[in-house]
Amino acid sequence: MPPPPDLTDVEQALWDGFGAGTPVDAAGAAVRADVVAALLREEAPGRAAAVHLRAGRVTGQLRLSYAEVGHPLLLEECDFDEPPDLYWARMSHTSFAGSRMPGFRAANVRVDGHLQLSRCAIGDGVRLGGSQISGGLLLADAVLGGNGAEWAVHARRASIGGDLVLVGARLTGGLAITNARLGGTADLDKVTITAAPGDRAVDADNVGVEAAFYCRWAEVQGEVTLRHARVAAAVSFSRSTVRNPGGVAFRASRATLDGGLYLHDGFVAEGRYGW
């Protein structure tokens, strides 16, 4: 399909570079989301094809719900006017690393590779319920939530083939991974989670983790629950603080933790334990 006739210089460069996956630095220039979506639906020869944009201002909503996207999508260090919509899409490797957006809607998305959201700022948080990600879900150093949503990360029933990485992330609202399945490690080291009073900060009931579950050097406001969880290696909250005064701070009743549970080296809990 020929490109639209009214492309800007940056959009033309993105279109021309698609077949080779050439990175385009927009230097803050506007790029229409509809142009990106149209390009992703193109058939391109060769394995190198990719949409690779850096430092663009993406205008309009990137609508990819139910789309079949066979090439990598990299929209990094970009500013989005509206939340990207990947609902029920099938994606290749996808990266929004370092980008800023009002929200991220991707319930039931399927990603063949990593979903990279590290260093993102996402006001309404991330919606990934029922998603299937063959690689890792990468959220290191992200700033998530803050616009009043209960969950900064909602990934209930998600299936993640690799690691869940939230190292250094700041969440305003909880992390919901109930009934999720992780093929690697859950790494929440140095995370800060601030849930509303009485809400759950980490809802990991019935989660299955094939490696370790780390949440060390963390600051958590709200309940942490791991009821019926199954973790193949260690669960460690060493050097962390979990505060839920007047309620349950840490709950792990009927959990199977093959590598043991470590609450030591200065671990502090304000609230009750639920075993």
PDB file of C-alpha atoms in Angstrom:
ATOM      1  CA  MET A   1       0.000   0.000   0.000  1.00  0.00           C
ATOM      2  CA  PRO A   2       1.385   3.447  -0.878  1.00  0.00           C
ATOM      3  CA  PRO A   3       1.893   5.873   2.002  1.00  0.00           C
ATOM      4  CA  PRO A   4      -0.715   8.553   2.710  1.00  0.00           C
ATOM      5  CA  PRO A   5      -0.114  11.701   0.624  1.00  0.00           C
ATOM      6  CA  ASP A   6       0.147  14.157   3.514  1.00  0.00           C
ATOM      7  CA  LEU A   7       3.015  12.722   5.573  1.00  0.00           C
ATOM      8  CA  THR A   8       5.254  15.062   7.509  1.00  0.00           C
ATOM      9  CA  ASP A   9       9.009  14.734   7.100  1.00  0.00           C
ATOM     10  CA  VAL A  10       9.298  12.602  10.249  1.00  0.00           C
ATOM     11  CA  GLU A  11       6.358  10.394   9.239  1.00  0.00           C
ATOM     12  CA  GLN A  12       7.909   9.942   5.775  1.00  0.00           C
ATOM     13  CA  ALA A  13      11.226   8.932   7.351  1.00  0.00           C
ATOM     14  CA  LEU A  14       9.404   6.420   9.549  1.00  0.00           C
ATOM     15  CA  TRP A  15       7.577   5.015   6.526  1.00  0.00           C
ATOM     16  CA  ASP A  16      10.729   4.819   4.417  1.00  0.00           C
ATOM     17  CA  GLY A  17      12.713   3.156   7.198  1.00  0.00           C
ATOM     18  CA  PHE A  18      10.103   0.542   8.081  1.00  0.00           C
ATOM     19  CA  GLY A  19      11.455  -2.243   5.876  1.00  0.00           C
ATOM     20  CA  ALA A  20      14.924  -2.048   7.422  1.00  0.00           C
ATOM     21  CA  GLY A  21      13.776  -1.153  10.939  1.00  0.00           C
ATOM     22  CA  THR A  22      15.683   2.134  10.734  1.00  0.00           C
ATOM     23  CA  PRO A  23      15.461   4.218  13.936  1.00  0.00           C
ATOM     24  CA  VAL A  24      13.963   7.677  13.470  1.00  0.00           C
ATOM     25  CA  ASP A  25      14.653  10.440  15.993  1.00  0.00           C
ATOM     26  CA  ALA A  26      11.699  12.830  15.900  1.00  0.00           C
ATOM     27  CA  ALA A  27      13.339  15.388  18.224  1.00  0.00           C
ATOM     28  CA  GLY A  28       9.921  16.243  19.679  1.00  0.00           C
ATOM     29  CA  ALA A  29       8.047  16.503  16.383  1.00  0.00           C
ATOM     30  CA  ALA A  30       4.453  15.295  16.127  1.00  0.00           C
ATOM     31  CA  VAL A  31       3.684  11.889  14.618  1.00  0.00           C
ATOM     32  CA  ARG A  32       0.078  10.852  14.086  1.00  0.00           C
ATOM     33  CA  ALA A  33      -0.932   7.626  15.792  1.00  0.00           C
ATOM     34  CA  ASP A  34      -3.026   6.695  12.743  1.00  0.00           C
ATOM     35  CA  VAL A  35       0.115   6.750  10.583  1.00  0.00           C
ATOM     36  CA  VAL A  36       1.903   4.398  13.011  1.00  0.00           C
ATOM     37  CA  ALA A  37      -1.100   2.048  13.064  1.00  0.00           C
ATOM     38  CA  ALA A  38      -1.346   2.024   9.258  1.00  0.00           C
ATOM     39  CA  LEU A  39       2.362   1.247   8.947  1.00  0.00           C
ATOM     40  CA  LEU A  40       2.125  -1.656  11.413  1.00  0.00           C
ATOM     41  CA  ARG A  41      -0.535  -3.258   9.217  1.00  0.00           C
ATOM     42  CA  GLU A  42       1.791  -3.156   6.205  1.00  0.00           C
ATOM     43  CA  GLU A  43       3.362  -6.342   4.869  1.00  0.00           C
ATOM     44  CA  ALA A  44       7.127  -5.823   4.737  1.00  0.00           C
ATOM     45  CA  PRO A  45       9.653  -8.298   3.320  1.00  0.00           C
ATOM     46  CA  GLY A  46      12.500  -9.496   5.494  1.00  0.00           C
ATOM     47  CA  ARG A  47      12.941 -10.023   9.187  1.00  0.00           C
ATOM     48  CA  ALA A  48      14.459  -6.593   9.845  1.00  0.00           C
ATOM     49  CA  ALA A  49      11.211  -4.642   9.384  1.00  0.00           C
ATOM     50  CA  ALA A  50      10.161  -2.612  12.431  1.00  0.00           C
ATOM     51  CA  VAL A  51       8.583   0.663  13.448  1.00  0.00           C
ATOM     52  CA  HIS A  52      11.282   2.401  15.491  1.00  0.00           C
ATOM     53  CA  LEU A  53      10.585   5.942  16.671  1.00  0.00           C
ATOM     54  CA  ARG A  54      12.344   7.921  19.364  1.00  0.00           C
ATOM     55  CA  ALA A  55      11.363  11.222  21.037  1.00  0.00           C
ATOM     56  CA  GLY A  56       8.163  11.717  19.077  1.00  0.00           C
ATOM     57  CA  ARG A  57       4.936  13.378  20.171  1.00  0.00           C
ATOM     58  CA  VAL A  58       2.303  10.812  19.244  1.00  0.00           C
ATOM     59  CA  THR A  59      -0.980  12.580  18.540  1.00  0.00           C
ATOM     60  CA  GLY A  60      -4.353  10.866  18.629  1.00  0.00           C
ATOM     61  CA  GLN A  61      -4.918   7.376  19.982  1.00  0.00           C
ATOM     62  CA  LEU A  62      -2.796   4.455  18.828  1.00  0.00           C
ATOM     63  CA  ARG A  63      -5.600   1.972  18.114  1.00  0.00           C
ATOM     64  CA  LEU A  64      -4.339  -1.575  17.670  1.00  0.00           C
ATOM     65  CA  SER A  65      -7.134  -3.536  19.334  1.00  0.00           C
ATOM     66  CA  TYR A  66      -7.549  -6.949  17.670  1.00  0.00           C
ATOM     67  CA  ALA A  67      -4.700  -6.151  15.251  1.00  0.00           C
ATOM     68  CA  GLU A  68      -2.165  -8.738  14.046  1.00  0.00           C
ATOM     69  CA  VAL A  69       1.222  -6.998  14.208  1.00  0.00           C
ATOM     70  CA  GLY A  70       4.039  -9.137  12.857  1.00  0.00           C
ATOM     71  CA  HIS A  71       6.928  -6.702  13.291  1.00  0.00           C
ATOM     72  CA  PRO A  72       8.561  -5.111  16.346  1.00  0.00           C
ATOM     73  CA  LEU A  73       7.121  -1.843  17.594  1.00  0.00           C
ATOM     74  CA  LEU A  74       9.492   0.546  19.372  1.00  0.00           C
ATOM     75  CA  LEU A  75       8.055   3.918  20.380  1.00  0.00           C
ATOM     76  CA  GLU A  76      10.603   5.022  22.939  1.00  0.00           C
ATOM     77  CA  GLU A  77      11.008   8.295  24.863  1.00  0.00           C
ATOM     78  CA  CYS A  78       7.746   9.430  23.276  1.00  0.00           C
ATOM     79  CA  ASP A  79       4.848  11.543  24.603  1.00  0.00           C
ATOM     80  CA  PHE A  80       1.341  10.227  23.976  1.00  0.00           C
ATOM     81  CA  ASP A  81      -1.799  12.372  23.933  1.00  0.00           C
ATOM     82  CA  GLU A  82      -4.021   9.361  24.631  1.00  0.00           C
ATOM     83  CA  PRO A  83      -3.579   5.872  26.109  1.00  0.00           C
ATOM     84  CA  PRO A  84      -2.383   3.308  23.543  1.00  0.00           C
ATOM     85  CA  ASP A  85      -5.036   0.616  22.990  1.00  0.00           C
ATOM     86  CA  LEU A  86      -3.635  -2.900  22.428  1.00  0.00           C
ATOM     87  CA  TYR A  87      -6.754  -4.743  23.631  1.00  0.00           C
ATOM     88  CA  TRP A  88      -6.710  -8.337  22.281  1.00  0.00           C
ATOM     89  CA  ALA A  89      -3.919  -7.447  19.820  1.00  0.00           C
ATOM     90  CA  ARG A  90      -1.231  -9.893  18.798  1.00  0.00           C
ATOM     91  CA  MET A  91       2.143  -8.139  18.877  1.00  0.00           C
ATOM     92  CA  SER A  92       5.786  -8.910  18.221  1.00  0.00           C
ATOM     93  CA  HIS A  93       8.457  -7.450  20.534  1.00  0.00           C
ATOM     94  CA  THR A  94       6.993  -4.198  21.849  1.00  0.00           C
ATOM     95  CA  SER A  95       8.784  -1.349  23.601  1.00  0.00           C
ATOM     96  CA  PHE A  96       7.491   1.958  24.946  1.00  0.00           C
ATOM     97  CA  ALA A  97      10.578   2.421  27.136  1.00  0.00           C
ATOM     98  CA  GLY A  98      10.920   5.884  28.635  1.00  0.00           C
ATOM     99  CA  SER A  99       7.600   7.120  27.245  1.00  0.00           C
ATOM    100  CA  ARG A 100       4.921   9.202  28.957  1.00  0.00           C
ATOM    101  CA  MET A 101       1.228   8.473  28.509  1.00  0.00           C
ATOM    102  CA  PRO A 102      -2.128   8.881  30.295  1.00  0.00           C
ATOM    103  CA  GLY A 103      -2.722   5.112  30.471  1.00  0.00           C
ATOM    104  CA  PHE A 104      -1.926   1.792  28.836  1.00  0.00           C
ATOM    105  CA  ARG A 105      -4.784  -0.503  27.786  1.00  0.00           C
ATOM    106  CA  ALA A 106      -3.699  -3.983  26.787  1.00  0.00           C
ATOM    107  CA  ALA A 107      -6.022  -6.520  28.404  1.00  0.00           C
ATOM    108  CA  ASN A 108      -5.721  -9.933  26.715  1.00  0.00           C
ATOM    109  CA  VAL A 109      -2.860  -8.767  24.493  1.00  0.00           C
ATOM    110  CA  ARG A 110      -0.520 -11.438  23.171  1.00  0.00           C
ATOM    111  CA  VAL A 111       3.142 -10.408  22.828  1.00  0.00           C
ATOM    112  CA  ASP A 112       5.642 -12.690  21.096  1.00  0.00           C
ATOM    113  CA  GLY A 113       8.712 -11.344  22.920  1.00  0.00           C
ATOM    114  CA  HIS A 114       9.219  -8.764  25.650  1.00  0.00           C
ATOM    115  CA  LEU A 115       6.792  -6.031  26.604  1.00  0.00           C
ATOM    116  CA  GLN A 116       9.117  -3.204  27.581  1.00  0.00           C
ATOM    117  CA  LEU A 117       7.655  -0.389  29.705  1.00  0.00           C
ATOM    118  CA  SER A 118      10.731   0.471  31.762  1.00  0.00           C
ATOM    119  CA  ARG A 119      11.124   4.132  32.754  1.00  0.00           C
ATOM    120  CA  CYS A 120       7.602   4.927  31.560  1.00  0.00           C
ATOM    121  CA  ALA A 121       5.294   7.392  33.300  1.00  0.00           C
ATOM    122  CA  ILE A 122       1.710   6.141  32.988  1.00  0.00           C
ATOM    123  CA  GLY A 123      -0.911   8.163  34.832  1.00  0.00           C
ATOM    124  CA  ASP A 124      -3.765   5.639  34.983  1.00  0.00           C
ATOM    125  CA  GLY A 125      -1.415   2.676  35.237  1.00  0.00           C
ATOM    126  CA  VAL A 126      -1.123  -0.471  33.139  1.00  0.00           C
ATOM    127  CA  ARG A 127      -4.037  -2.770  32.237  1.00  0.00           C
ATOM    128  CA  LEU A 128      -2.807  -6.246  31.274  1.00  0.00           C
ATOM    129  CA  GLY A 129      -5.443  -8.607  32.634  1.00  0.00           C
ATOM    130  CA  GLY A 130      -5.417 -11.937  30.775  1.00  0.00           C
ATOM    131  CA  SER A 131      -2.357 -11.023  28.720  1.00  0.00           C
ATOM    132  CA  GLN A 132       0.055 -13.588  27.271  1.00  0.00           C
ATOM    133  CA  ILE A 133       3.672 -12.446  27.044  1.00  0.00           C
ATOM    134  CA  SER A 134       6.236 -14.976  25.856  1.00  0.00           C
ATOM    135  CA  GLY A 135       9.174 -12.919  27.152  1.00  0.00           C
ATOM    136  CA  GLY A 136       9.390 -10.598  30.149  1.00  0.00           C
ATOM    137  CA  LEU A 137       7.142  -7.829  31.409  1.00  0.00           C
ATOM    138  CA  LEU A 138       9.673  -5.078  32.093  1.00  0.00           C
ATOM    139  CA  LEU A 139       8.639  -2.114  34.248  1.00  0.00           C
ATOM    140  CA  ALA A 140      11.906  -1.140  35.934  1.00  0.00           C
ATOM    141  CA  ASP A 141      12.044   2.478  37.179  1.00  0.00           C
ATOM    142  CA  ALA A 142       8.537   3.179  35.868  1.00  0.00           C
ATOM    143  CA  VAL A 143       6.182   5.669  37.543  1.00  0.00           C
ATOM    144  CA  LEU A 144       2.708   4.175  37.430  1.00  0.00           C
ATOM    145  CA  GLY A 145      -0.688   5.339  38.644  1.00  0.00           C
ATOM    146  CA  GLY A 146      -1.561   8.429  40.590  1.00  0.00           C
ATOM    147  CA  ASN A 147      -4.793   9.394  38.853  1.00  0.00           C
ATOM    148  CA  GLY A 148      -7.028   7.643  41.387  1.00  0.00           C
ATOM    149  CA  ALA A 149      -7.096   4.116  39.954  1.00  0.00           C
ATOM    150  CA  GLU A 150      -7.078   1.284  42.526  1.00  0.00           C
ATOM    151  CA  TRP A 151      -4.418  -0.677  40.620  1.00  0.00           C
ATOM    152  CA  ALA A 152      -1.252   0.831  39.166  1.00  0.00           C
ATOM    153  CA  VAL A 153      -0.576  -2.525  37.489  1.00  0.00           C
ATOM    154  CA  HIS A 154      -3.499  -4.854  36.793  1.00  0.00           C
ATOM    155  CA  ALA A 155      -2.212  -8.160  35.404  1.00  0.00           C
ATOM    156  CA  ARG A 156      -4.577 -10.723  36.855  1.00  0.00           C
ATOM    157  CA  ARG A 157      -4.592 -14.044  34.954  1.00  0.00           C
ATOM    158  CA  ALA A 158      -1.566 -12.911  32.933  1.00  0.00           C
ATOM    159  CA  SER A 159       0.862 -15.498  31.574  1.00  0.00           C
ATOM    160  CA  ILE A 160       4.455 -14.228  31.440  1.00  0.00           C
ATOM    161  CA  GLY A 161       7.081 -16.552  30.012  1.00  0.00           C
ATOM    162  CA  GLY A 162      10.042 -14.651  31.455  1.00  0.00           C
ATOM    163  CA  ASP A 163      10.530 -12.273  34.377  1.00  0.00           C
ATOM    164  CA  LEU A 164       8.256  -9.651  35.879  1.00  0.00           C
ATOM    165  CA  VAL A 165      10.638  -6.766  36.582  1.00  0.00           C
ATOM    166  CA  LEU A 166       9.556  -3.788  38.694  1.00  0.00           C
ATOM    167  CA  VAL A 167      12.955  -2.882  40.151  1.00  0.00           C
ATOM    168  CA  GLY A 168      12.943   0.722  41.339  1.00  0.00           C
ATOM    169  CA  ALA A 169       9.393   1.383  40.115  1.00  0.00           C
ATOM    170  CA  ARG A 170       7.030   3.753  41.936  1.00  0.00           C
ATOM    171  CA  LEU A 171       3.390   2.703  42.045  1.00  0.00           C
ATOM    172  CA  THR A 172       0.517   4.823  43.314  1.00  0.00           C
ATOM    173  CA  GLY A 173      -2.105   2.116  43.532  1.00  0.00           C
ATOM    174  CA  GLY A 174      -1.591  -1.601  43.929  1.00  0.00           C
ATOM    175  CA  LEU A 175      -0.022  -4.437  41.951  1.00  0.00           C
ATOM    176  CA  ALA A 176      -2.610  -7.082  41.011  1.00  0.00           C
ATOM    177  CA  ILE A 177      -1.134 -10.375  39.768  1.00  0.00           C
ATOM    178  CA  THR A 178      -3.757 -12.748  41.161  1.00  0.00           C
ATOM    179  CA  ASN A 179      -3.828 -16.066  39.256  1.00  0.00           C
ATOM    180  CA  ALA A 180      -0.919 -14.950  37.072  1.00  0.00           C
ATOM    181  CA  ARG A 181       1.755 -17.387  35.905  1.00  0.00           C
ATOM    182  CA  LEU A 182       5.417 -16.392  35.657  1.00  0.00           C
ATOM    183  CA  GLY A 183       8.044 -18.543  33.953  1.00  0.00           C
ATOM    184  CA  GLY A 184      10.865 -16.586  35.574  1.00  0.00           C
ATOM    185  CA  THR A 185      11.427 -14.331  38.587  1.00  0.00           C
ATOM    186  CA  ALA A 186       9.167 -11.700  40.104  1.00  0.00           C
ATOM    187  CA  ASP A 187      11.656  -8.923  40.876  1.00  0.00           C
ATOM    188  CA  LEU A 188      10.195  -6.070  42.933  1.00  0.00           C
ATOM    189  CA  ASP A 189      13.437  -4.979  44.573  1.00  0.00           C
ATOM    190  CA  LYS A 190      13.532  -1.291  45.621  1.00  0.00           C
ATOM    191  CA  VAL A 191       9.912  -0.792  44.563  1.00  0.00           C
ATOM    192  CA  THR A 192       7.698   1.817  46.230  1.00  0.00           C
ATOM    193  CA  ILE A 193       3.991   0.937  46.342  1.00  0.00           C
ATOM    194  CA  THR A 194       1.428   3.259  47.894  1.00  0.00           C
ATOM    195  CA  ALA A 195      -2.101   1.877  48.017  1.00  0.00           C
ATOM    196  CA  ALA A 196      -5.099   3.749  49.396  1.00  0.00           C
ATOM    197  CA  PRO A 197      -5.786   3.121  53.111  1.00  0.00           C
ATOM    198  CA  GLY A 198      -7.228  -0.345  53.569  1.00  0.00           C
ATOM    199  CA  ASP A 199      -6.424  -1.470  50.001  1.00  0.00           C
ATOM    200  CA  ARG A 200      -4.051  -4.184  48.885  1.00  0.00           C
ATOM    201  CA  ALA A 201      -0.632  -3.077  47.741  1.00  0.00           C
ATOM    202  CA  VAL A 202       0.418  -6.471  46.346  1.00  0.00           C
ATOM    203  CA  ASP A 203      -2.398  -8.875  45.452  1.00  0.00           C
ATOM    204  CA  ALA A 204      -0.583 -12.075  44.503  1.00  0.00           C
ATOM    205  CA  ASP A 205      -3.087 -14.696  45.637  1.00  0.00           C
ATOM    206  CA  ASN A 206      -2.760 -17.965  43.696  1.00  0.00           C
ATOM    207  CA  VAL A 207       0.189 -16.660  41.685  1.00  0.00           C
ATOM    208  CA  GLY A 208       2.550 -19.250  40.214  1.00  0.00           C
ATOM    209  CA  VAL A 209       6.238 -18.325  39.947  1.00  0.00           C
ATOM    210  CA  GLU A 210       8.774 -20.747  38.486  1.00  0.00           C
ATOM    211  CA  ALA A 211      11.766 -18.967  40.058  1.00  0.00           C
ATOM    212  CA  ALA A 212      12.112 -16.528  42.981  1.00  0.00           C
ATOM    213  CA  PHE A 213       9.863 -13.757  44.282  1.00  0.00           C
ATOM    214  CA  TYR A 214      11.996 -10.800  45.435  1.00  0.00           C
ATOM    215  CA  CYS A 215      10.738  -7.647  47.107  1.00  0.00           C
ATOM    216  CA  ARG A 216      13.820  -6.418  48.984  1.00  0.00           C
ATOM    217  CA  TRP A 217      14.680  -2.855  50.042  1.00  0.00           C
ATOM    218  CA  ALA A 218      11.054  -1.965  49.255  1.00  0.00           C
ATOM    219  CA  GLU A 219       8.592   0.504  50.769  1.00  0.00           C
ATOM    220  CA  VAL A 220       5.033  -0.815  50.686  1.00  0.00           C
ATOM    221  CA  GLN A 221       1.914   0.925  52.000  1.00  0.00           C
ATOM    222  CA  GLY A 222      -0.987  -1.530  52.103  1.00  0.00           C
ATOM    223  CA  GLU A 223      -1.552  -5.265  52.467  1.00  0.00           C
ATOM    224  CA  VAL A 224       0.702  -7.844  50.806  1.00  0.00           C
ATOM    225  CA  THR A 225      -1.113 -11.120  50.153  1.00  0.00           C
ATOM    226  CA  LEU A 226       0.295 -14.377  48.752  1.00  0.00           C
ATOM    227  CA  ARG A 227      -2.485 -16.775  49.720  1.00  0.00           C
ATOM    228  CA  HIS A 228      -2.337 -20.093  47.835  1.00  0.00           C
ATOM    229  CA  ALA A 229       0.736 -18.833  45.937  1.00  0.00           C
ATOM    230  CA  ARG A 230       3.215 -21.365  44.568  1.00  0.00           C
ATOM    231  CA  VAL A 231       6.809 -20.163  44.256  1.00  0.00           C
ATOM    232  CA  ALA A 232       9.545 -22.577  43.143  1.00  0.00           C
ATOM    233  CA  ALA A 233      12.407 -20.683  44.817  1.00  0.00           C
ATOM    234  CA  ALA A 234      12.793 -18.199  47.681  1.00  0.00           C
ATOM    235  CA  VAL A 235      10.346 -15.464  48.625  1.00  0.00           C
ATOM    236  CA  SER A 236      12.284 -12.583  50.183  1.00  0.00           C
ATOM    237  CA  PHE A 237      11.076  -9.291  51.653  1.00  0.00           C
ATOM    238  CA  SER A 238      14.373  -8.692  53.429  1.00  0.00           C
ATOM    239  CA  ARG A 239      15.148  -5.080  54.417  1.00  0.00           C
ATOM    240  CA  SER A 240      11.649  -3.992  53.324  1.00  0.00           C
ATOM    241  CA  THR A 241       8.897  -2.143  55.166  1.00  0.00           C
ATOM    242  CA  VAL A 242       5.239  -3.094  54.803  1.00  0.00           C
ATOM    243  CA  ARG A 243       2.752  -0.787  56.512  1.00  0.00           C
ATOM    244  CA  ASN A 244      -0.947  -1.515  56.940  1.00  0.00           C
ATOM    245  CA  PRO A 245      -1.733  -0.295  60.464  1.00  0.00           C
ATOM    246  CA  GLY A 246      -4.966  -1.698  61.859  1.00  0.00           C
ATOM    247  CA  GLY A 247      -5.083  -4.435  59.204  1.00  0.00           C
ATOM    248  CA  VAL A 248      -3.068  -7.347  57.837  1.00  0.00           C
ATOM    249  CA  ALA A 249       0.381  -6.328  56.642  1.00  0.00           C
ATOM    250  CA  PHE A 250       1.545  -9.684  55.280  1.00  0.00           C
ATOM    251  CA  ARG A 251      -0.600 -12.695  54.429  1.00  0.00           C
ATOM    252  CA  ALA A 252       0.672 -16.042  53.084  1.00  0.00           C
ATOM    253  CA  SER A 253      -1.853 -18.604  54.257  1.00  0.00           C
ATOM    254  CA  ARG A 254      -1.739 -21.966  52.441  1.00  0.00           C
ATOM    255  CA  ALA A 255       1.112 -20.809  50.213  1.00  0.00           C
ATOM    256  CA  THR A 256       3.685 -23.284  48.866  1.00  0.00           C
ATOM    257  CA  LEU A 257       7.092 -21.606  48.960  1.00  0.00           C
ATOM    258  CA  ASP A 258       9.655 -24.216  47.964  1.00  0.00           C
ATOM    259  CA  GLY A 259      12.668 -21.987  48.673  1.00  0.00           C
ATOM    260  CA  GLY A 260      11.356 -20.607  51.968  1.00  0.00           C
ATOM    261  CA  LEU A 261      10.136 -17.221  53.165  1.00  0.00           C
ATOM    262  CA  TYR A 262      12.643 -14.593  54.279  1.00  0.00           C
ATOM    263  CA  LEU A 263      11.492 -11.668  56.420  1.00  0.00           C
ATOM    264  CA  HIS A 264      14.748 -10.561  58.003  1.00  0.00           C
ATOM    265  CA  ASP A 265      17.713  -8.154  57.863  1.00  0.00           C
ATOM    266  CA  GLY A 266      15.624  -5.266  59.146  1.00  0.00           C
ATOM    267  CA  PHE A 267      12.226  -6.244  57.713  1.00  0.00           C
ATOM    268  CA  VAL A 268       9.473  -4.161  59.342  1.00  0.00           C
ATOM    269  CA  ALA A 269       5.725  -4.872  59.298  1.00  0.00           C
ATOM    270  CA  GLU A 270       3.140  -2.502  60.735  1.00  0.00           C
ATOM    271  CA  GLY A 271      -0.007  -4.595  61.000  1.00  0.00           C
ATOM    272  CA  ARG A 272      -0.890  -8.236  61.584  1.00  0.00           C
ATOM    273  CA  TYR A 273       0.399 -11.396  59.921  1.00  0.00           C
ATOM    274  CA  GLY A 274      -2.041 -13.792  58.293  1.00  0.00           C
ATOM    275  CA  TRP A 275      -0.843 -17.390  58.148  1.00  0.00           C
TER     276      TRP A 275
END
